[in-house]
């Protein structure tokens, strides 16, 4: 056992009856110290010269002016046995310091005292109750963990504990932001720290989701246990609508898997979120959160789709993790599909059809529809659907105008809007509009007939689709009705 020797003098402190101790240095005692049932007859000079604690006690004691003052000490760490070692140190007597006579609950008692101070000083309504975060972050981790455990048992609010843990990790544990996997065998200590931190985290939603995601990235790169990872994933899922794309872009730690990102992990996050939220019943606030998560998934897919290792099945699995009602518009998912098709030009027609079956062409914006109608990477079926819905949308839009209420006829058979200071003359032929709409309907019938013919033949679809796209684009441009000034529309 390791031992440190202090002092050089021989022992002159003797016990007379098992409880009374005297110093045999030939001088009369001028101070008596009581520790529990033990009484020590000592001298002021050696105690005051080597112990600041004794100096403070003597200043506060009213009997210090007497020839023999009396001090009663309560709750001495280590009890009478350790106090005797302190007395011998003050007298310069040779003592052996070992783990047995130095660490007897001293550390634990100090931590408990600090915990009592923290709990006593903190007010539930105060805004500056983080004063102890910096001091606590200076402690070694095993002491910090004990402190957090004790303050938690004494009723400190979870959000205060969460703040202390987050502050400690951000200041002391830089590995929490690991992006690169660490080789096995070099991660033992840091893995233990991550797993211990996860156990320390209280059940509080005041923990920033970015911190939790960084902790999960560290847990994955350090090969932490499945229980640790599962706890983090469920905690993140509770606040998934607060995360951004970078938070859930988690690189894989297994290079042999061929994957670059932990897509399965992200799928679990979305799954946990949906199961928890749908169990609580759909409300307006919940619908808003689900739509945010669906948009986050689309952004994530557009990023991971750039890597060749992502399979069609995993793409679909994650895309379908959120319900259809979560996407008012499918522009984000269309962009992700387009990126995937661009990165995987080797896909066959069947795989493309399988990938695009999740795309609702009717919920594409005008800009996305225009792009999709000319996107030769898409399956022909999808392009035709996009063109059909765009033509249908145009026809519906034109039929919504009541021209008799917003325009008046002129002598030439056309119609004219009145002139005022804010609008120029707005003339359009009603008969011409009717003709254009009729032409569009005829073109739609022709498209269907040509499509049926091509289905029976083995010819290429590319010429037909390109012709169809250009034809529709031309018709849309010619048939688009100018928007009349608001002052001319009856309400």
Coordinates of C-alpha atoms in Angstrom, one line a residue:
X1 CA 0.0 0.0 0.0
X2 CA 1.3 3.5 -0.9
X3 CA 2.4 5.5 2.1
X4 CA 3.5 9.1 2.7
X5 CA 5.5 10.0 5.8
X6 CA 5.1 13.4 7.3
X7 CA 6.9 14.9 10.4
X8 CA 10.1 13.8 12.2
X9 CA 9.4 14.0 15.9
X10 CA 8.6 11.1 18.1
X11 CA 5.0 10.5 19.3
X12 CA 4.2 12.5 22.4
X13 CA 0.4 12.2 22.3
X14 CA -0.7 9.6 24.7
X15 CA -4.1 8.2 25.7
X16 CA -4.7 8.0 29.5
X17 CA -8.0 6.1 29.8
X18 CA -9.1 5.3 26.2
X19 CA -10.9 8.6 25.7
X20 CA -8.6 11.3 27.1
X21 CA -5.5 12.3 25.2
X22 CA -2.6 14.5 26.5
X23 CA 0.5 16.0 25.0
X24 CA 3.6 15.1 27.1
X25 CA 5.9 18.0 26.0
X26 CA 6.4 19.3 29.5
X27 CA 4.2 22.4 29.0
X28 CA 0.8 22.8 30.6
X29 CA -2.2 22.5 28.3
X30 CA -4.0 25.8 27.4
X31 CA -6.8 24.4 25.1
X32 CA -9.1 21.4 25.4
X33 CA -10.8 20.0 22.3
X34 CA -13.8 17.7 22.4
X35 CA -14.5 15.4 19.5
X36 CA -17.5 13.1 20.1
X37 CA -16.6 11.3 23.4
X38 CA -12.9 12.0 23.2
X39 CA -11.1 14.8 25.0
X40 CA -7.7 16.2 23.8
X41 CA -5.6 18.4 26.2
X42 CA -3.4 20.4 23.7
X43 CA -1.5 23.7 23.1
X44 CA -2.7 26.7 21.1
X45 CA 0.6 27.6 19.4
X46 CA 1.2 24.4 17.3
X47 CA -2.5 24.2 16.4
X48 CA -2.8 27.8 15.3
X49 CA 0.5 27.9 13.5
X50 CA -0.3 25.0 11.2
X51 CA -4.1 25.0 10.9
X52 CA -6.2 27.8 9.5
X53 CA -9.3 26.0 10.6
X54 CA -8.2 26.1 14.3
X55 CA -7.3 29.8 13.8
X56 CA -10.9 30.6 12.7
X57 CA -12.4 28.5 15.5
X58 CA -10.3 30.3 18.1
X59 CA -11.4 33.7 16.8
X60 CA -15.1 32.7 17.1
X61 CA -14.8 31.1 20.5
X62 CA -15.6 33.4 23.5
X63 CA -13.3 31.5 25.9
X64 CA -10.1 32.1 23.9
X65 CA -8.9 34.7 26.5
X66 CA -9.1 32.2 29.3
X67 CA -6.1 30.2 30.4
X68 CA -7.7 27.0 29.1
X69 CA -10.3 27.5 26.4
X70 CA -12.6 24.7 25.4
X71 CA -13.6 23.8 21.8
X72 CA -16.3 21.3 20.8
X73 CA -16.0 20.0 17.3
X74 CA -19.0 18.3 15.6
X75 CA -19.2 16.3 12.4
X76 CA -15.4 16.0 12.0
X77 CA -14.7 14.1 8.7
X78 CA -13.3 10.7 9.7
X79 CA -14.1 11.2 13.4
X80 CA -11.7 11.0 16.3
X81 CA -9.3 8.8 14.5
X82 CA -8.6 11.3 11.7
X83 CA -8.6 14.2 14.2
X84 CA -5.7 12.5 16.1
X85 CA -3.7 12.4 12.8
X86 CA -4.4 16.1 12.3
X87 CA -3.2 16.9 15.9
X88 CA 0.0 14.9 15.3
X89 CA 0.6 16.8 12.0
X90 CA 0.3 20.2 13.8
X91 CA 2.9 19.0 16.4
X92 CA 5.3 17.8 13.7
X93 CA 5.0 14.2 14.9
X94 CA 5.9 11.5 12.4
X95 CA 2.7 10.0 10.8
X96 CA 2.1 7.7 8.0
X97 CA -0.6 8.8 5.5
X98 CA -2.3 5.9 3.7
X99 CA -5.6 5.4 1.8
X100 CA -7.0 3.9 5.0
X101 CA -6.5 6.9 7.3
X102 CA -6.9 9.7 4.7
X103 CA -9.9 8.8 2.4
X104 CA -12.3 7.6 5.1
X105 CA -15.5 9.1 3.6
X106 CA -13.7 12.5 3.3
X107 CA -14.5 12.8 -0.4
X108 CA -18.1 11.7 0.0
X109 CA -18.6 14.1 2.9
X110 CA -17.2 17.0 0.9
X111 CA -19.5 16.1 -2.0
X112 CA -22.5 15.9 0.3
X113 CA -21.6 19.3 1.8
X114 CA -21.3 20.9 -1.7
X115 CA -24.6 19.3 -2.7
X116 CA -26.3 20.7 0.4
X117 CA -24.9 24.2 -0.4
X118 CA -26.2 24.0 -4.1
X119 CA -29.7 22.9 -3.1
X120 CA -29.9 25.5 -0.3
X121 CA -28.7 28.4 -2.5
X122 CA -30.9 27.7 -5.5
X123 CA -34.3 29.4 -5.7
X124 CA -36.8 27.8 -8.0
X125 CA -37.8 31.3 -9.4
X126 CA -34.3 32.6 -9.9
X127 CA -32.9 33.2 -13.4
X128 CA -29.3 32.9 -12.4
X129 CA -29.3 29.5 -10.8
X130 CA -26.5 28.3 -13.1
X131 CA -23.8 29.9 -10.9
X132 CA -22.5 26.5 -9.9
X133 CA -22.2 25.1 -13.4
X134 CA -18.7 26.4 -14.0
X135 CA -17.4 25.3 -10.6
X136 CA -18.9 21.8 -11.1
X137 CA -17.3 21.5 -14.5
X138 CA -13.8 21.7 -12.9
X139 CA -14.4 18.4 -11.1
X140 CA -13.2 15.1 -12.3
X141 CA -16.0 13.1 -13.8
X142 CA -16.4 10.5 -11.1
X143 CA -16.8 13.3 -8.5
X144 CA -19.1 15.3 -10.8
X145 CA -21.3 12.2 -11.3
X146 CA -21.6 11.7 -7.5
X147 CA -22.5 15.4 -7.1
X148 CA -25.2 15.2 -9.7
X149 CA -26.6 12.0 -8.2
X150 CA -26.8 13.6 -4.7
X151 CA -28.3 16.9 -5.8
X152 CA -30.9 14.9 -7.7
X153 CA -31.8 12.8 -4.7
X154 CA -32.2 16.1 -2.7
X155 CA -34.9 17.4 -5.0
X156 CA -33.1 19.7 -7.4
X157 CA -35.2 20.3 -10.5
X158 CA -34.4 18.1 -13.6
X159 CA -33.9 21.2 -15.8
X160 CA -31.2 22.4 -13.4
X161 CA -29.4 19.0 -13.5
X162 CA -29.8 18.9 -17.2
X163 CA -28.2 22.3 -17.6
X164 CA -25.2 21.2 -15.4
X165 CA -24.6 18.0 -17.4
X166 CA -24.8 19.8 -20.7
X167 CA -22.4 22.5 -19.5
X168 CA -20.0 20.0 -18.2
X169 CA -20.0 18.0 -21.5
X170 CA -19.6 21.1 -23.6
X171 CA -16.7 22.3 -21.5
X172 CA -14.8 19.1 -20.7
X173 CA -15.8 16.4 -23.1
X174 CA -15.0 17.6 -26.6
X175 CA -15.4 14.1 -28.0
X176 CA -19.1 14.5 -27.9
X177 CA -19.0 16.0 -31.3
X178 CA -17.0 13.1 -32.9
X179 CA -17.8 12.7 -36.6
X180 CA -15.2 10.1 -37.5
X181 CA -15.5 6.6 -36.0
X182 CA -12.8 5.6 -33.4
X183 CA -11.1 2.2 -33.8
X184 CA -12.1 -0.4 -31.3
X185 CA -9.7 -0.7 -28.4
X186 CA -9.0 3.0 -28.3
X187 CA -12.4 4.0 -27.1
X188 CA -12.8 2.3 -23.8
X189 CA -12.5 5.3 -21.5
X190 CA -14.5 7.7 -23.7
X191 CA -17.2 5.1 -24.3
X192 CA -17.6 4.7 -20.5
X193 CA -18.0 8.5 -20.2
X194 CA -20.7 8.7 -22.8
X195 CA -22.6 5.8 -21.3
X196 CA -22.3 7.4 -17.9
X197 CA -23.5 10.8 -19.1
X198 CA -26.6 9.2 -20.7
X199 CA -27.4 7.6 -17.4
X200 CA -27.0 11.0 -15.6
X201 CA -29.4 12.8 -18.0
X202 CA -32.7 13.5 -16.2
X203 CA -36.1 13.2 -17.8
X204 CA -36.3 16.8 -19.1
X205 CA -37.2 18.3 -22.5
X206 CA -35.0 21.3 -21.7
X207 CA -32.0 19.4 -23.1
X208 CA -31.1 20.9 -26.5
X209 CA -31.7 18.3 -29.3
X210 CA -28.4 19.3 -31.0
X211 CA -26.6 18.2 -27.8
X212 CA -28.4 14.9 -27.7
X213 CA -27.6 14.3 -31.4
X214 CA -24.0 15.0 -30.9
X215 CA -24.0 12.6 -27.9
X216 CA -25.6 10.0 -30.2
X217 CA -23.0 10.5 -32.8
X218 CA -20.3 10.0 -30.2
X219 CA -22.0 6.9 -28.9
X220 CA -22.1 5.4 -32.4
X221 CA -18.5 6.3 -33.2
X222 CA -17.3 4.9 -29.8
X223 CA -19.3 1.7 -30.2
X224 CA -21.4 2.3 -27.1
X225 CA -23.8 -0.4 -25.9
X226 CA -27.3 -0.8 -27.5
X227 CA -29.1 0.3 -24.3
X228 CA -27.2 3.7 -24.3
X229 CA -28.0 4.2 -28.0
X230 CA -31.6 3.3 -27.6
X231 CA -32.1 5.7 -24.7
X232 CA -30.6 8.5 -26.8
X233 CA -32.7 7.7 -29.8
X234 CA -35.9 7.8 -27.8
X235 CA -34.9 11.1 -26.2
X236 CA -34.1 12.7 -29.6
X237 CA -37.4 11.4 -31.1
X238 CA -39.3 13.3 -28.5
X239 CA -37.9 16.6 -29.9
X240 CA -37.3 15.5 -33.5
X241 CA -39.2 18.5 -34.9
X242 CA -36.6 20.8 -33.3
X243 CA -33.7 19.1 -35.1
X244 CA -32.2 20.2 -38.4
X245 CA -30.7 18.1 -41.2
X246 CA -27.1 18.3 -39.9
X247 CA -28.2 16.9 -36.5
X248 CA -29.5 13.6 -37.9
X249 CA -26.8 13.2 -40.5
X250 CA -25.0 10.5 -38.5
X251 CA -22.0 8.7 -40.1
X252 CA -21.8 5.0 -39.7
X253 CA -19.1 3.4 -37.5
X254 CA -19.0 0.1 -39.4
X255 CA -17.0 0.7 -42.5
X256 CA -17.6 -2.9 -43.6
X257 CA -21.3 -2.3 -44.0
X258 CA -20.8 -0.3 -47.2
X259 CA -23.1 2.5 -45.9
X260 CA -21.9 6.1 -45.3
X261 CA -24.8 7.2 -43.1
X262 CA -26.8 5.6 -40.3
X263 CA -30.1 5.5 -42.3
X264 CA -31.5 2.8 -40.1
X265 CA -30.9 5.0 -37.0
X266 CA -32.7 7.9 -38.6
X267 CA -35.6 5.6 -39.6
X268 CA -35.9 4.6 -35.9
X269 CA -35.9 8.2 -34.8
X270 CA -38.8 9.0 -37.1
X271 CA -40.6 5.8 -36.1
X272 CA -40.3 6.6 -32.4
X273 CA -41.6 10.1 -33.1
X274 CA -44.6 8.9 -35.1
X275 CA -45.6 6.2 -32.6
X276 CA -45.4 8.5 -29.7
X277 CA -47.2 11.4 -31.3
X278 CA -50.0 9.5 -33.0
X279 CA -50.7 7.7 -29.7
X280 CA -51.6 11.1 -28.2
X281 CA -54.2 11.8 -30.9
X282 CA -54.0 14.2 -33.8
X283 CA -54.3 17.9 -32.9
X284 CA -53.5 21.0 -34.8
X285 CA -50.2 21.5 -32.9
X286 CA -49.3 17.8 -33.5
X287 CA -50.1 18.1 -37.2
X288 CA -47.7 21.0 -37.4
X289 CA -44.9 19.0 -35.7
X290 CA -45.5 16.0 -38.1
X291 CA -45.3 18.3 -41.1
X292 CA -42.0 19.7 -39.8
X293 CA -40.6 16.2 -39.4
X294 CA -41.8 15.2 -42.9
X295 CA -40.0 18.2 -44.4
X296 CA -36.9 17.2 -42.3
X297 CA -37.0 13.7 -43.8
X298 CA -37.2 15.1 -47.3
X299 CA -34.1 17.2 -46.7
X300 CA -32.3 14.3 -45.2
X301 CA -33.2 12.0 -48.2
X302 CA -31.9 14.6 -50.6
X303 CA -28.6 14.6 -48.8
X304 CA -28.1 10.8 -48.4
X305 CA -29.4 10.2 -51.9
X306 CA -26.1 11.5 -53.2
X307 CA -24.3 8.4 -52.0
X308 CA -24.2 5.2 -54.1
X309 CA -24.6 2.9 -51.0
X310 CA -28.2 3.9 -50.4
X311 CA -30.6 1.3 -51.7
X312 CA -34.0 1.9 -53.2
X313 CA -35.6 -0.1 -50.4
X314 CA -34.0 2.0 -47.7
X315 CA -35.0 5.2 -49.5
X316 CA -38.6 4.1 -49.7
X317 CA -38.6 2.9 -46.1
X318 CA -37.6 6.3 -44.7
X319 CA -39.8 8.2 -47.2
X320 CA -42.8 6.3 -46.1
X321 CA -42.1 6.6 -42.4
X322 CA -44.2 9.8 -42.3
X323 CA -47.9 9.6 -43.5
X324 CA -49.2 11.2 -46.8
X325 CA -51.1 13.9 -44.9
X326 CA -47.7 15.2 -43.6
X327 CA -46.8 16.6 -47.0
X328 CA -49.1 19.4 -48.4
X329 CA -46.6 19.6 -51.3
X330 CA -44.4 16.9 -52.6
X331 CA -41.7 19.2 -54.0
X332 CA -39.1 18.2 -51.3
X333 CA -39.6 14.5 -51.9
X334 CA -39.5 15.0 -55.7
X335 CA -36.2 16.8 -55.3
X336 CA -34.8 13.9 -53.2
X337 CA -36.0 11.4 -55.9
X338 CA -34.5 13.4 -58.6
X339 CA -31.1 13.5 -56.8
X340 CA -31.3 9.7 -56.3
X341 CA -32.0 9.1 -60.0
X342 CA -29.2 11.4 -61.0
X343 CA -26.7 9.6 -58.6
X344 CA -27.9 6.1 -59.7
X345 CA -28.2 6.2 -63.5
X346 CA -27.9 2.4 -63.6
X347 CA -31.4 1.9 -62.3
X348 CA -33.8 0.0 -64.5
X349 CA -37.3 0.9 -65.4
X350 CA -38.8 -1.4 -62.7
X351 CA -36.6 0.1 -60.0
X352 CA -37.5 3.6 -61.2
X353 CA -41.2 2.8 -61.1
X354 CA -40.8 1.3 -57.6
X355 CA -39.0 4.4 -56.4
X356 CA -41.5 6.9 -57.9
X357 CA -44.6 5.2 -56.6
X358 CA -44.4 7.3 -53.4
X359 CA -44.6 10.5 -55.5
X360 CA -48.0 12.2 -55.5
X361 CA -47.9 14.1 -58.8
X362 CA -51.1 16.0 -58.0
X363 CA -49.4 17.7 -55.1
X364 CA -46.5 19.2 -57.0
X365 CA -46.2 23.0 -57.3
X366 CA -46.3 24.6 -60.7
X367 CA -42.5 25.0 -60.7
X368 CA -41.9 21.3 -59.7
X369 CA -44.5 20.1 -62.3
X370 CA -42.8 22.1 -65.1
X371 CA -39.4 20.5 -64.1
X372 CA -40.8 17.0 -63.8
X373 CA -42.6 17.2 -67.2
X374 CA -39.2 17.7 -68.9
X375 CA -37.2 15.4 -66.6
X376 CA -36.1 12.4 -68.7
X377 CA -34.7 10.6 -65.6
X378 CA -38.3 10.0 -64.5
X379 CA -40.3 7.0 -65.7
X380 CA -42.6 7.8 -68.6
X381 CA -45.7 6.9 -66.5
X382 CA -44.8 9.6 -64.0
X383 CA -44.1 12.2 -66.7
X384 CA -47.5 11.6 -68.2
X385 CA -49.2 11.8 -64.9
X386 CA -47.4 15.2 -64.2
X387 CA -48.5 16.5 -67.6
X388 CA -52.1 15.3 -67.1
X389 CA -52.5 16.9 -63.7
X390 CA -50.9 20.1 -65.0
X391 CA -53.4 20.2 -67.9
X392 CA -56.2 19.5 -65.6
X393 CA -55.1 22.2 -63.2
X394 CA -54.9 24.7 -66.0
X395 CA -58.4 23.9 -67.3
X396 CA -59.8 24.2 -63.8
X397 CA -58.0 27.5 -63.3
X398 CA -59.4 29.0 -66.5
X399 CA -62.9 27.8 -65.8
X400 CA -62.8 29.7 -62.6
X401 CA -63.0 33.1 -64.3
X402 CA -66.4 34.6 -64.6
X403 CA -65.6 36.9 -67.5
X404 CA -69.0 38.6 -67.6
X405 CA -68.4 40.1 -64.2
X406 CA -64.9 41.4 -64.8
X407 CA -65.0 42.6 -68.4
X408 CA -67.3 44.4 -70.8
X409 CA -67.7 43.7 -74.6
X410 CA -66.5 46.1 -77.2
X411 CA -67.8 46.7 -80.8
X412 CA -65.4 44.2 -82.4
X413 CA -66.7 41.3 -80.4
X414 CA -63.8 41.4 -77.9
X415 CA -64.0 42.5 -74.3
X416 CA -62.3 45.4 -72.6
X417 CA -61.7 46.4 -68.9
X418 CA -62.2 50.0 -68.0
X419 CA -59.1 52.2 -67.8
X420 CA -58.0 53.9 -64.6
X421 CA -54.8 55.4 -63.3
X422 CA -53.5 52.1 -61.9
X423 CA -54.1 49.7 -64.8
X424 CA -53.6 49.6 -68.5
X425 CA -56.2 48.5 -71.0
X426 CA -56.9 44.8 -70.6
X427 CA -58.4 43.2 -73.7
X428 CA -59.0 39.5 -74.4
X429 CA -61.3 37.6 -76.7
X430 CA -63.8 35.3 -75.0
X431 CA -64.2 33.3 -78.2
X432 CA -60.4 32.9 -78.4
X433 CA -60.2 31.6 -74.9
X434 CA -63.0 29.1 -75.6
X435 CA -61.1 27.9 -78.7
X436 CA -57.9 27.4 -76.7
X437 CA -59.6 25.4 -74.0
X438 CA -61.2 23.2 -76.6
X439 CA -57.9 22.6 -78.2
X440 CA -56.4 21.6 -74.9
X441 CA -59.2 19.0 -74.4
X442 CA -58.7 17.6 -77.9
X443 CA -54.9 17.4 -77.3
X444 CA -55.6 15.5 -74.1
X445 CA -57.8 13.0 -76.0
X446 CA -55.0 12.7 -78.6
X447 CA -52.4 12.0 -75.9
X448 CA -54.5 9.1 -74.5
X449 CA -54.9 7.6 -78.0
X450 CA -51.2 7.8 -78.8
X451 CA -50.4 6.4 -75.3
X452 CA -52.6 3.4 -75.9
X453 CA -50.9 2.8 -79.3
X454 CA -47.4 3.0 -77.8
X455 CA -48.4 0.6 -75.0
X456 CA -49.2 -2.0 -77.7
X457 CA -46.0 -1.4 -79.6
X458 CA -42.3 -1.8 -78.7
X459 CA -41.2 1.6 -79.9
X460 CA -39.3 4.1 -77.7
X461 CA -41.3 6.4 -75.5
X462 CA -38.7 9.2 -75.4
X463 CA -39.9 10.9 -78.6
X464 CA -43.5 10.9 -77.5
X465 CA -42.8 12.2 -74.1
X466 CA -40.5 15.0 -75.4
X467 CA -43.2 16.0 -77.9
X468 CA -45.9 15.9 -75.3
X469 CA -43.9 18.0 -72.9
X470 CA -43.1 20.7 -75.5
X471 CA -46.7 20.7 -76.7
X472 CA -48.1 21.2 -73.2
X473 CA -45.6 23.9 -72.4
X474 CA -46.6 25.8 -75.6
X475 CA -50.3 25.4 -74.8
X476 CA -49.9 26.6 -71.2
X477 CA -48.0 29.6 -72.4
X478 CA -50.6 30.6 -75.0
X479 CA -53.6 29.9 -72.8
X480 CA -52.5 31.6 -69.6
X481 CA -55.1 34.3 -68.8
X482 CA -53.7 37.6 -67.6
X483 CA -54.5 38.5 -64.0
X484 CA -57.0 41.4 -64.0
X485 CA -56.5 44.4 -61.7
X486 CA -58.1 43.8 -58.3
X487 CA -60.3 46.9 -58.7
X488 CA -62.2 45.2 -61.6
X489 CA -63.1 42.1 -59.8
X490 CA -66.4 42.0 -57.9
X491 CA -66.4 40.6 -54.4

